[in-house]
CSV table of C-alpha atoms in Angstrom, one decimal:
chain,number,residue,atom,x,y,z
A,1,MET,CA,0.0,-0.2,-0.1
A,2,SER,CA,1.4,3.1,-1.0
A,3,MET,CA,1.6,6.5,1.5
A,4,CYS,CA,-1.5,9.0,1.1
A,5,GLY,CA,0.2,11.2,-1.8
A,6,GLY,CA,3.6,9.5,-2.3
A,7,ILE,CA,3.7,7.6,-5.8
A,8,GLY,CA,3.5,3.3,-4.8
A,9,GLU,CA,5.7,0.6,-6.1
A,10,VAL,CA,5.3,-1.1,-9.9
A,11,LYS,CA,3.3,-4.0,-9.6
A,12,ASP,CA,1.7,-6.3,-12.5
A,13,ALA,CA,-1.5,-5.2,-13.5
A,14,ASN,CA,-4.7,-6.7,-12.2
A,15,ASP,CA,-8.6,-7.2,-12.4
A,16,GLU,CA,-9.3,-3.4,-11.4
A,17,VAL,CA,-6.1,-1.8,-13.4
A,18,HIS,CA,-7.4,-4.0,-16.9
A,19,LYS,CA,-11.0,-2.9,-16.1
A,20,ILE,CA,-9.6,0.3,-15.9
A,21,CYS,CA,-7.6,0.1,-18.8
A,22,GLU,CA,-10.3,-1.3,-21.3
A,23,GLN,CA,-12.8,1.8,-20.4
A,24,MET,CA,-9.8,4.6,-21.0
A,25,LYS,CA,-9.1,2.5,-24.3
A,26,PRO,CA,-11.8,5.3,-26.3
A,27,HIS,CA,-10.3,8.2,-24.7
A,28,VAL,CA,-6.3,7.2,-25.3
A,29,GLU,CA,-7.4,6.8,-28.8
A,30,GLU,CA,-9.0,10.0,-29.9
A,31,LYS,CA,-6.5,11.8,-27.5
A,32,THR,CA,-3.7,10.0,-29.7
A,33,GLY,CA,-5.6,9.6,-32.7
A,34,LYS,CA,-4.8,6.4,-33.0
A,35,THR,CA,-6.6,3.0,-33.4
A,36,TYR,CA,-5.2,0.2,-31.4
A,37,GLU,CA,-5.6,-3.8,-32.2
A,38,VAL,CA,-3.2,-4.5,-28.9
A,39,PHE,CA,-4.4,-2.6,-25.7
A,40,LYS,CA,-3.5,-4.7,-22.3
A,41,ALA,CA,-2.3,-3.4,-19.0
A,42,LYS,CA,1.0,-4.6,-17.9
A,43,SER,CA,1.9,-2.8,-14.7
A,44,PHE,CA,1.3,0.4,-13.2
A,45,LYS,CA,2.0,2.5,-10.1
A,46,SER,CA,-0.9,4.2,-7.7
A,47,GLN,CA,-1.0,7.5,-5.8
A,48,VAL,CA,-3.4,7.7,-3.5
A,49,VAL,CA,-4.8,11.6,-3.2
A,50,ALA,CA,-8.6,12.5,-2.9
A,51,GLY,CA,-8.9,9.4,-4.6
A,52,THR,CA,-6.4,7.6,-6.6
A,53,ASN,CA,-3.9,8.2,-9.9
A,54,TYR,CA,-3.2,5.3,-11.4
A,55,PHE,CA,-0.2,5.2,-13.8
A,56,ILE,CA,-0.1,2.3,-15.7
A,57,LYS,CA,2.3,0.9,-18.2
A,58,VAL,CA,-0.3,-0.6,-21.8
A,59,HIS,CA,1.0,-2.6,-24.5
A,60,VAL,CA,-0.4,-1.5,-27.9
A,61,GLY,CA,1.1,-4.1,-30.0
A,62,GLY,CA,4.8,-5.1,-31.1
A,63,ASP,CA,7.2,-3.3,-29.3
A,64,ASP,CA,5.2,-0.2,-28.5
A,65,HIS,CA,4.2,1.0,-25.2
A,66,VAL,CA,1.8,3.8,-23.7
A,67,HIS,CA,1.7,5.5,-20.2
A,68,LEU,CA,-1.5,6.5,-19.3
A,69,ARG,CA,-2.4,8.3,-15.8
A,70,VAL,CA,-5.7,8.2,-14.7
A,71,PHE,CA,-7.4,9.5,-12.1
A,72,GLN,CA,-10.3,7.5,-10.4
A,73,ALA,CA,-12.8,9.5,-7.9
A,74,LEU,CA,-13.7,8.4,-4.2
A,75,PRO,CA,-16.8,6.0,-3.5
A,76,CYS,CA,-18.4,8.8,-2.6
A,77,HIS,CA,-18.0,10.8,-5.7
A,78,GLY,CA,-18.9,7.7,-7.8
A,79,ARG,CA,-15.7,6.1,-8.8
A,80,GLU,CA,-15.6,7.6,-12.1
A,81,ALA,CA,-11.8,7.4,-13.8
A,82,LYS,CA,-10.8,10.0,-15.9
A,83,LEU,CA,-7.6,9.6,-18.6
A,84,ASN,CA,-5.4,12.9,-17.3
A,85,ASP,CA,-2.3,12.4,-19.5
A,86,VAL,CA,-0.8,9.7,-22.4
A,87,GLN,CA,2.3,9.2,-22.8
A,88,GLU,CA,3.5,7.9,-26.5
A,89,SER,CA,6.5,5.9,-27.7
A,90,LYS,CA,7.6,3.7,-24.5
A,91,SER,CA,9.2,0.7,-24.6
A,92,GLU,CA,8.6,-2.2,-22.4
A,93,HIS,CA,11.7,-0.7,-20.2
A,94,ASP,CA,10.8,2.4,-19.9
A,95,PRO,CA,10.1,2.9,-16.0
A,96,ILE,CA,6.5,4.0,-15.0
A,97,LEU,CA,7.1,7.7,-14.1
A,98,TYR,CA,5.4,10.6,-12.2
A,99,PHE,CA,3.8,12.9,-14.9
């Protein structure tokens, strides 16, 4: 568990992160202007704030990856997930950093 405000350690993508990733795919495609046949969460870091920021490494085909920053609101605010930013042209070996 990460401390409030700090970014946690890298973890393998779990069911919750896969679900968030699926929800974000159309938003990422709109933001990047690309269509992804492959879009699979591989790993993530999280940051507890007034909700949770997820920094997710997503495999998008071949050797290509993107990093997503997604904010998920607290349950009292509906737990809605929102794409905040995307970093393109990432590799499997690029570390997930705060952005």
